[in-house]
Amino acid sequence: MAFKYQHDLVTVTDMSETEVLHKIKLAQLFKAGKRITLNRPVYAMNLFFENSTRTHTSFDMAERRLGMQVLQFDANASSVTKGETLEDTVKTIQAIGVDLAVIRHSENEYYNDLLKQNLDISIVNAGDGSGQHPSQSLLDMMTIYEEFGTFKDIKVSIIGDLNHSRVARSNMELLTRLGAKVAFAGPNQWYDDKFAKYGAHLTVDEVAQDSDVVMLLRVQKERLGDELNDFDEGKYHQKYGLTKERYATMKENSIIMHPAPVNRGVEIDSNLVESDKSRIFKQMENGMYMRMAILTDVMVAKGIINKTDLLGVD
Ligand code: CP
């Protein structure tokens, strides 16, 4: 079944299985060396209002590899510090000629007001508060697909700081749609009804033994508020982390994922980050290719890349 190329990519909520598989195939072609031709010069700007290493750098790299011109943006040196709204910032860069804005922002669904205006500039969400992280989710799907060749009945456990995690939200939605079986683990207070409809809350010991994919989440200390006063890293690691002992109980062909940055020694034993089962750095590598695929599809929607240039990708 075909899908409609989207002018903006802000969530995975309406993304079909066909579209996900298309993006994985396209990202794999880029990984194999595929090149693409732009019909005209394209200008991209990455507006990060929250810190980032992976997402920012890999969008930047993906844009350059696709032949775009990347304009620098530093929120602290911009007129945002004088009270300029996000809407005015985006309208300003559109007026100057920017085609595509990749935005990370602390406000959930910051993109709704922008989309309502049907702007010419495309919006690609690089993470909104505890809302969605579509590019991370798609690179995670690519990594799982490369490992297992299917999503059907693959058991994925999402462990840790669920409540603050945009990765958990995007991934539980997409994994369920693709036919994987989701379960959760971690502190009870970070699991609620939002998650219950996607999977049960089990112990970390149970999911470590039973999962094909053990997906750990970073404890987001910057979002814990008063909870941080009682947070003990060592106790957390023993109760909810992937310890060496739990690693030893994992299934033979199972893998470890983590969106990173990693709190080494908290959600995962530091030595396990580079263990045989870990795909954490592969996720980062795949992320750059997946972001090339995401940007390409947006440019197809804008008429900057011909759909026929994607030959070999449904
Ligand atoms: N996984 C992720 O979003 O990492 P960054 O915050 O470094 O972009």
mmCIF file of C-alpha atoms and ligand atoms in Angstrom:
data_model
loop_
_atom_site.group_PDB
_atom_site.id
_atom_site.type_symbol
_atom_site.label_atom_id
_atom_site.label_comp_id
_atom_site.label_asym_id
_atom_site.label_seq_id
_atom_site.Cartn_x
_atom_site.Cartn_y
_atom_site.Cartn_z
ATOM 1 C CA MET A 1 0.000 0.000 0.000
ATOM 2 C CA ALA A 2 1.308 3.450 -0.905
ATOM 3 C CA PHE A 3 1.743 6.267 1.597
ATOM 4 C CA LYS A 4 1.643 10.023 1.212
ATOM 5 C CA TYR A 5 4.982 11.843 1.407
ATOM 6 C CA GLN A 6 4.685 14.317 4.280
ATOM 7 C CA HIS A 7 5.739 17.972 4.140
ATOM 8 C CA ASP A 8 6.519 17.797 7.892
ATOM 9 C CA LEU A 9 7.507 14.969 10.228
ATOM 10 C CA VAL A 10 6.555 15.642 13.823
ATOM 11 C CA THR A 11 5.247 12.362 15.261
ATOM 12 C CA VAL A 12 5.010 8.648 14.501
ATOM 13 C CA THR A 13 1.380 8.538 15.608
ATOM 14 C CA ASP A 14 -0.080 8.374 12.097
ATOM 15 C CA MET A 15 2.838 6.601 10.460
ATOM 16 C CA SER A 16 1.851 3.395 8.687
ATOM 17 C CA GLU A 17 3.822 0.155 8.588
ATOM 18 C CA THR A 18 4.361 0.768 4.849
ATOM 19 C CA GLU A 19 5.953 4.138 5.529
ATOM 20 C CA VAL A 20 8.215 2.780 8.272
ATOM 21 C CA LEU A 21 9.421 -0.073 6.059
ATOM 22 C CA HIS A 22 9.966 2.382 3.197
ATOM 23 C CA LYS A 23 12.107 4.619 5.422
ATOM 24 C CA ILE A 24 14.123 1.636 6.671
ATOM 25 C CA LYS A 25 14.779 0.505 3.083
ATOM 26 C CA LEU A 26 15.780 4.003 2.010
ATOM 27 C CA ALA A 27 18.078 4.414 5.035
ATOM 28 C CA GLN A 28 19.689 1.055 4.203
ATOM 29 C CA LEU A 29 20.285 2.241 0.634
ATOM 30 C CA PHE A 30 21.987 5.368 1.972
ATOM 31 C CA LYS A 31 24.057 3.122 4.235
ATOM 32 C CA ALA A 32 25.096 1.184 1.127
ATOM 33 C CA GLY A 33 26.238 4.417 -0.561
ATOM 34 C CA LYS A 34 23.148 5.705 -2.410
ATOM 35 C CA ARG A 35 23.354 9.313 -3.567
ATOM 36 C CA ILE A 36 20.547 11.696 -4.363
ATOM 37 C CA THR A 37 20.227 14.820 -6.521
ATOM 38 C CA LEU A 38 18.510 17.983 -5.322
ATOM 39 C CA ASN A 39 16.592 19.946 -7.983
ATOM 40 C CA ARG A 40 17.744 23.259 -6.494
ATOM 41 C CA PRO A 41 19.828 24.584 -3.561
ATOM 42 C CA VAL A 42 18.224 23.615 -0.238
ATOM 43 C CA TYR A 43 18.792 25.428 3.064
ATOM 44 C CA ALA A 44 18.333 23.704 6.411
ATOM 45 C CA MET A 45 18.522 25.053 9.959
ATOM 46 C CA ASN A 46 18.676 22.965 13.126
ATOM 47 C CA LEU A 47 17.013 24.797 16.001
ATOM 48 C CA PHE A 48 17.894 23.021 19.236
ATOM 49 C CA PHE A 49 16.415 24.618 22.352
ATOM 50 C CA GLU A 50 17.517 21.603 24.419
ATOM 51 C CA ASN A 51 20.993 20.094 24.415
ATOM 52 C CA SER A 52 21.870 17.233 22.099
ATOM 53 C CA THR A 53 24.888 15.370 20.811
ATOM 54 C CA ARG A 54 23.521 12.572 18.577
ATOM 55 C CA THR A 55 20.367 14.046 17.078
ATOM 56 C CA HIS A 56 21.862 17.451 16.333
ATOM 57 C CA THR A 57 25.092 16.115 14.870
ATOM 58 C CA SER A 58 23.467 13.385 12.819
ATOM 59 C CA PHE A 59 20.838 15.702 11.319
ATOM 60 C CA ASP A 60 23.666 18.104 10.492
ATOM 61 C CA MET A 61 25.667 15.294 8.887
ATOM 62 C CA ALA A 62 22.613 13.924 7.046
ATOM 63 C CA GLU A 63 21.807 17.359 5.619
ATOM 64 C CA ARG A 64 25.381 17.850 4.403
ATOM 65 C CA ARG A 65 25.516 14.356 2.892
ATOM 66 C CA LEU A 66 22.322 15.106 0.982
ATOM 67 C CA GLY A 67 23.939 18.256 -0.393
ATOM 68 C CA MET A 68 21.974 20.829 1.639
ATOM 69 C CA GLN A 69 23.395 24.112 2.911
ATOM 70 C CA VAL A 70 23.214 24.096 6.717
ATOM 71 C CA LEU A 71 22.764 27.439 8.485
ATOM 72 C CA GLN A 72 23.948 27.684 12.083
ATOM 73 C CA PHE A 73 21.526 28.511 14.896
ATOM 74 C CA ASP A 74 22.440 29.071 18.534
ATOM 75 C CA ALA A 75 19.375 29.672 20.712
ATOM 76 C CA ASN A 76 21.484 31.516 23.318
ATOM 77 C CA ALA A 77 22.867 33.926 20.722
ATOM 78 C CA SER A 78 19.537 34.447 18.943
ATOM 79 C CA SER A 79 16.687 36.877 19.535
ATOM 80 C CA VAL A 80 14.936 34.132 21.500
ATOM 81 C CA THR A 81 16.862 35.621 24.447
ATOM 82 C CA LYS A 82 14.954 38.897 23.807
ATOM 83 C CA GLY A 83 11.576 37.186 23.934
ATOM 84 C CA GLU A 84 11.101 36.199 20.292
ATOM 85 C CA THR A 85 8.539 33.395 20.080
ATOM 86 C CA LEU A 86 9.246 30.078 18.358
ATOM 87 C CA GLU A 87 6.615 30.968 15.780
ATOM 88 C CA ASP A 88 8.345 34.254 14.979
ATOM 89 C CA THR A 89 11.753 32.584 14.826
ATOM 90 C CA VAL A 90 10.454 30.015 12.335
ATOM 91 C CA LYS A 91 8.616 32.634 10.254
ATOM 92 C CA THR A 92 11.796 34.733 10.239
ATOM 93 C CA ILE A 93 14.021 31.971 8.897
ATOM 94 C CA GLN A 94 11.340 31.083 6.352
ATOM 95 C CA ALA A 95 11.311 34.716 5.157
ATOM 96 C CA ILE A 96 15.096 34.571 4.799
ATOM 97 C CA GLY A 97 14.787 31.489 2.594
ATOM 98 C CA VAL A 98 15.298 28.459 4.828
ATOM 99 C CA ASP A 99 13.471 25.409 3.429
ATOM 100 C CA LEU A 100 13.544 23.074 6.388
ATOM 101 C CA ALA A 101 13.740 23.504 10.179
ATOM 102 C CA VAL A 102 14.734 20.618 12.436
ATOM 103 C CA ILE A 103 13.510 21.570 15.914
ATOM 104 C CA ARG A 104 14.074 20.220 19.421
ATOM 105 C CA HIS A 105 12.068 21.967 22.106
ATOM 106 C CA SER A 106 11.164 21.349 25.755
ATOM 107 C CA GLU A 107 7.450 22.046 25.180
ATOM 108 C CA ASN A 108 5.297 19.015 24.313
ATOM 109 C CA GLU A 109 3.691 19.361 20.866
ATOM 110 C CA TYR A 110 5.348 22.745 20.249
ATOM 111 C CA TYR A 111 4.783 22.008 16.559
ATOM 112 C CA ASN A 112 0.957 22.201 16.610
ATOM 113 C CA ASP A 113 0.803 25.988 16.356
ATOM 114 C CA LEU A 114 3.365 25.974 13.562
ATOM 115 C CA LEU A 115 1.565 23.329 11.519
ATOM 116 C CA LYS A 116 -1.775 25.144 11.788
ATOM 117 C CA GLN A 117 -0.286 27.949 9.717
ATOM 118 C CA ASN A 118 0.559 25.792 6.689
ATOM 119 C CA LEU A 119 4.005 27.350 6.384
ATOM 120 C CA ASP A 120 6.184 26.691 3.328
ATOM 121 C CA ILE A 121 9.094 25.785 5.597
ATOM 122 C CA SER A 122 9.043 22.113 6.620
ATOM 123 C CA ILE A 123 9.171 21.153 10.297
ATOM 124 C CA VAL A 124 11.018 18.031 11.400
ATOM 125 C CA ASN A 125 10.647 17.235 15.094
ATOM 126 C CA ALA A 126 13.933 16.337 16.781
ATOM 127 C CA GLY A 127 12.196 15.771 20.143
ATOM 128 C CA ASP A 128 9.453 17.656 22.016
ATOM 129 C CA GLY A 129 9.525 17.568 25.830
ATOM 130 C CA SER A 130 8.206 14.177 26.927
ATOM 131 C CA GLY A 131 6.137 13.933 23.742
ATOM 132 C CA GLN A 132 7.691 12.294 20.684
ATOM 133 C CA HIS A 133 11.108 11.568 19.196
ATOM 134 C CA PRO A 134 10.245 10.288 15.707
ATOM 135 C CA SER A 135 13.751 10.162 14.242
ATOM 136 C CA GLN A 136 15.031 8.203 17.265
ATOM 137 C CA SER A 137 12.112 5.819 17.002
ATOM 138 C CA LEU A 138 12.694 5.215 13.292
ATOM 139 C CA LEU A 139 16.419 4.584 13.791
ATOM 140 C CA ASP A 140 15.482 2.160 16.571
ATOM 141 C CA MET A 141 13.092 0.355 14.190
ATOM 142 C CA MET A 142 15.866 0.163 11.597
ATOM 143 C CA THR A 143 18.251 -1.336 14.163
ATOM 144 C CA ILE A 144 15.705 -3.956 15.273
ATOM 145 C CA TYR A 145 14.803 -4.789 11.654
ATOM 146 C CA GLU A 146 18.469 -5.221 10.723
ATOM 147 C CA GLU A 147 18.865 -7.633 13.604
ATOM 148 C CA PHE A 148 15.729 -9.769 13.286
ATOM 149 C CA GLY A 149 14.411 -9.083 9.743
ATOM 150 C CA THR A 150 10.890 -8.663 11.147
ATOM 151 C CA PHE A 151 8.955 -7.013 13.957
ATOM 152 C CA LYS A 152 6.321 -9.757 14.223
ATOM 153 C CA ASP A 153 6.258 -11.133 17.779
ATOM 154 C CA ILE A 154 9.675 -9.697 18.645
ATOM 155 C CA LYS A 155 9.647 -9.110 22.398
ATOM 156 C CA VAL A 156 10.856 -5.631 23.309
ATOM 157 C CA SER A 157 11.123 -4.466 26.900
ATOM 158 C CA ILE A 158 11.389 -0.743 27.590
ATOM 159 C CA ILE A 159 13.023 -0.211 30.956
ATOM 160 C CA GLY A 160 13.506 2.766 33.231
ATOM 161 C CA ASP A 161 12.424 6.400 33.178
ATOM 162 C CA LEU A 162 9.248 5.878 31.141
ATOM 163 C CA ASN A 163 7.421 8.896 32.431
ATOM 164 C CA HIS A 164 9.867 11.454 31.067
ATOM 165 C CA SER A 165 10.748 9.583 27.900
ATOM 166 C CA ARG A 166 9.677 10.703 24.436
ATOM 167 C CA VAL A 167 11.573 7.670 23.104
ATOM 168 C CA ALA A 168 9.320 5.303 25.093
ATOM 169 C CA ARG A 169 6.182 6.974 23.764
ATOM 170 C CA SER A 170 7.217 6.907 20.115
ATOM 171 C CA ASN A 171 8.608 3.381 20.335
ATOM 172 C CA MET A 172 5.669 1.766 22.120
ATOM 173 C CA GLU A 173 3.353 3.161 19.442
ATOM 174 C CA LEU A 174 5.429 2.093 16.453
ATOM 175 C CA LEU A 175 6.486 -1.292 17.837
ATOM 176 C CA THR A 176 2.886 -2.233 18.583
ATOM 177 C CA ARG A 177 1.757 -1.146 15.104
ATOM 178 C CA LEU A 178 4.530 -3.218 13.542
ATOM 179 C CA GLY A 179 3.549 -6.382 15.429
ATOM 180 C CA ALA A 180 6.184 -6.484 18.189
ATOM 181 C CA LYS A 181 5.258 -7.381 21.784
ATOM 182 C CA VAL A 182 6.056 -4.595 24.228
ATOM 183 C CA ALA A 183 6.603 -4.917 27.990
ATOM 184 C CA PHE A 184 7.838 -2.367 30.510
ATOM 185 C CA ALA A 185 9.947 -2.431 33.662
ATOM 186 C CA GLY A 186 11.400 0.038 36.143
ATOM 187 C CA PRO A 187 10.119 2.071 39.079
ATOM 188 C CA ASN A 188 6.327 1.789 39.536
ATOM 189 C CA GLN A 189 5.874 5.549 39.796
ATOM 190 C CA TRP A 190 7.151 6.016 36.237
ATOM 191 C CA TYR A 191 4.559 3.625 34.733
ATOM 192 C CA ASP A 192 0.890 4.540 34.329
ATOM 193 C CA ASP A 193 -2.218 4.028 32.154
ATOM 194 C CA LYS A 194 -0.579 5.593 29.083
ATOM 195 C CA PHE A 195 1.805 2.651 29.012
ATOM 196 C CA ALA A 196 -0.577 -0.042 30.275
ATOM 197 C CA LYS A 197 -2.470 -0.200 26.987
ATOM 198 C CA TYR A 198 0.787 -1.081 25.174
ATOM 199 C CA GLY A 199 2.229 -3.632 27.604
ATOM 200 C CA ALA A 200 2.443 -5.042 31.124
ATOM 201 C CA HIS A 201 4.761 -3.784 33.845
ATOM 202 C CA LEU A 202 7.092 -6.602 34.879
ATOM 203 C CA THR A 203 10.264 -6.872 36.928
ATOM 204 C CA VAL A 204 13.625 -6.148 35.323
ATOM 205 C CA ASP A 205 14.675 -9.735 36.095
ATOM 206 C CA GLU A 206 11.667 -11.078 34.192
ATOM 207 C CA VAL A 207 12.129 -8.938 31.078
ATOM 208 C CA ALA A 208 15.918 -9.385 30.966
ATOM 209 C CA GLN A 209 15.426 -13.159 30.645
ATOM 210 C CA ASP A 210 12.527 -13.068 28.207
ATOM 211 C CA SER A 211 13.190 -10.174 25.790
ATOM 212 C CA ASP A 212 14.674 -10.174 22.312
ATOM 213 C CA VAL A 213 15.410 -6.473 22.746
ATOM 214 C CA VAL A 214 16.279 -4.994 26.128
ATOM 215 C CA MET A 215 15.767 -1.267 25.575
ATOM 216 C CA LEU A 216 17.095 0.840 28.424
ATOM 217 C CA LEU A 217 16.158 4.463 28.974
ATOM 218 C CA ARG A 218 18.283 7.203 30.442
ATOM 219 C CA VAL A 219 17.232 8.425 33.871
ATOM 220 C CA GLN A 220 16.475 12.043 32.964
ATOM 221 C CA LYS A 221 17.832 13.714 36.073
ATOM 222 C CA GLU A 222 17.150 17.160 34.596
ATOM 223 C CA ARG A 223 13.403 16.367 34.578
ATOM 224 C CA LEU A 224 13.121 14.602 37.967
ATOM 225 C CA GLY A 225 12.472 17.744 40.048
ATOM 226 C CA ASP A 226 12.060 16.932 43.758
ATOM 227 C CA GLU A 227 12.406 13.198 43.015
ATOM 228 C CA LEU A 228 16.109 13.858 42.396
ATOM 229 C CA ASN A 229 16.661 14.484 46.145
ATOM 230 C CA ASP A 230 15.864 10.829 46.911
ATOM 231 C CA PHE A 231 17.487 9.355 43.829
ATOM 232 C CA ASP A 232 20.393 7.001 44.584
ATOM 233 C CA GLU A 233 22.309 5.863 41.482
ATOM 234 C CA GLY A 234 23.761 2.718 43.074
ATOM 235 C CA LYS A 235 20.407 1.547 44.428
ATOM 236 C CA TYR A 236 18.733 2.262 41.101
ATOM 237 C CA HIS A 237 21.365 0.240 39.261
ATOM 238 C CA GLN A 238 20.903 -2.770 41.539
ATOM 239 C CA LYS A 239 17.110 -2.686 41.432
ATOM 240 C CA TYR A 240 16.369 -1.579 37.858
ATOM 241 C CA GLY A 241 19.627 -1.460 35.898
ATOM 242 C CA LEU A 242 21.144 -3.964 33.487
ATOM 243 C CA THR A 243 23.737 -5.452 35.816
ATOM 244 C CA LYS A 244 26.322 -8.064 34.780
ATOM 245 C CA GLU A 245 24.185 -10.653 36.586
ATOM 246 C CA ARG A 246 21.061 -9.778 34.586
ATOM 247 C CA TYR A 247 23.086 -9.668 31.371
ATOM 248 C CA ALA A 248 24.126 -13.273 32.016
ATOM 249 C CA THR A 249 20.447 -14.321 32.001
ATOM 250 C CA MET A 250 19.607 -12.712 28.615
ATOM 251 C CA LYS A 251 18.616 -14.944 25.680
ATOM 252 C CA GLU A 252 21.305 -16.014 23.237
ATOM 253 C CA ASN A 253 20.307 -13.787 20.293
ATOM 254 C CA SER A 254 18.938 -10.905 22.288
ATOM 255 C CA ILE A 255 20.295 -7.369 22.010
ATOM 256 C CA ILE A 256 20.648 -4.276 24.183
ATOM 257 C CA MET A 257 19.537 -0.858 22.981
ATOM 258 C CA HIS A 258 19.665 2.580 24.597
ATOM 259 C CA PRO A 259 18.925 5.919 22.887
ATOM 260 C CA ALA A 260 21.833 7.499 24.787
ATOM 261 C CA PRO A 261 23.355 9.541 26.292
ATOM 262 C CA VAL A 262 24.002 6.728 28.764
ATOM 263 C CA ASN A 263 24.371 7.173 32.502
ATOM 264 C CA ARG A 264 27.058 4.510 32.775
ATOM 265 C CA GLY A 265 26.673 2.515 35.981
ATOM 266 C CA VAL A 266 23.064 3.642 36.452
ATOM 267 C CA GLU A 267 20.720 2.148 33.848
ATOM 268 C CA ILE A 268 23.486 -0.114 32.519
ATOM 269 C CA ASP A 269 26.790 -1.448 33.846
ATOM 270 C CA SER A 270 29.482 0.631 32.137
ATOM 271 C CA ASN A 271 31.263 -2.417 30.644
ATOM 272 C CA LEU A 272 28.047 -3.635 29.013
ATOM 273 C CA VAL A 273 27.795 -0.526 26.819
ATOM 274 C CA GLU A 274 30.449 -2.123 24.584
ATOM 275 C CA SER A 275 29.348 -5.736 25.154
ATOM 276 C CA ASP A 276 28.585 -8.220 22.345
ATOM 277 C CA LYS A 277 24.867 -7.727 22.740
ATOM 278 C CA SER A 278 25.003 -3.946 22.730
ATOM 279 C CA ARG A 279 23.762 -2.141 19.609
ATOM 280 C CA ILE A 280 24.042 1.298 21.200
ATOM 281 C CA PHE A 281 26.689 2.644 18.798
ATOM 282 C CA LYS A 282 25.012 0.917 15.855
ATOM 283 C CA GLN A 283 21.863 2.873 16.732
ATOM 284 C CA MET A 284 23.884 6.078 16.410
ATOM 285 C CA GLU A 285 25.345 5.007 13.060
ATOM 286 C CA ASN A 286 21.898 4.042 11.763
ATOM 287 C CA GLY A 287 20.564 7.352 13.031
ATOM 288 C CA MET A 288 22.493 9.341 10.460
ATOM 289 C CA TYR A 289 21.202 7.187 7.582
ATOM 290 C CA MET A 290 17.649 7.220 8.903
ATOM 291 C CA ARG A 291 17.773 11.012 9.146
ATOM 292 C CA MET A 292 18.911 11.119 5.503
ATOM 293 C CA ALA A 293 15.817 9.038 4.661
ATOM 294 C CA ILE A 294 13.512 11.285 6.714
ATOM 295 C CA LEU A 295 14.842 14.455 5.081
ATOM 296 C CA THR A 296 14.678 12.887 1.625
ATOM 297 C CA ASP A 297 10.993 12.014 2.023
ATOM 298 C CA VAL A 298 10.247 15.567 3.170
ATOM 299 C CA MET A 299 12.060 16.903 0.095
ATOM 300 C CA VAL A 300 10.045 14.566 -2.155
ATOM 301 C CA ALA A 301 6.885 16.077 -0.625
ATOM 302 C CA LYS A 302 8.249 19.558 -1.389
ATOM 303 C CA GLY A 303 9.136 18.611 -4.985
ATOM 304 C CA ILE A 304 12.885 19.123 -4.388
ATOM 305 C CA ILE A 305 13.717 15.455 -5.018
ATOM 306 C CA ASN A 306 11.977 13.421 -7.725
ATOM 307 C CA LYS A 307 10.247 10.325 -6.421
ATOM 308 C CA THR A 308 11.819 8.441 -9.332
ATOM 309 C CA ASP A 309 15.255 9.104 -7.731
ATOM 310 C CA LEU A 310 14.209 6.655 -4.989
ATOM 311 C CA LEU A 311 14.033 3.792 -7.477
ATOM 312 C CA GLY A 312 14.273 0.463 -5.729
ATOM 313 C CA VAL A 313 12.375 1.794 -2.710
ATOM 314 C CA ASP A 314 8.617 1.242 -2.604
HETATM 315 N N1 CP B 1 19.173 10.015 21.756
HETATM 316 C C1 CP B 1 19.216 11.357 21.717
HETATM 317 O O1 CP B 1 18.228 12.028 21.398
HETATM 318 O O2 CP B 1 20.437 11.868 22.036
HETATM 319 P P1 CP B 1 20.795 13.420 22.040
HETATM 320 O O3 CP B 1 19.993 14.057 23.152
HETATM 321 O O4 CP B 1 22.280 13.481 22.275
HETATM 322 O O5 CP B 1 20.391 13.989 20.723
#
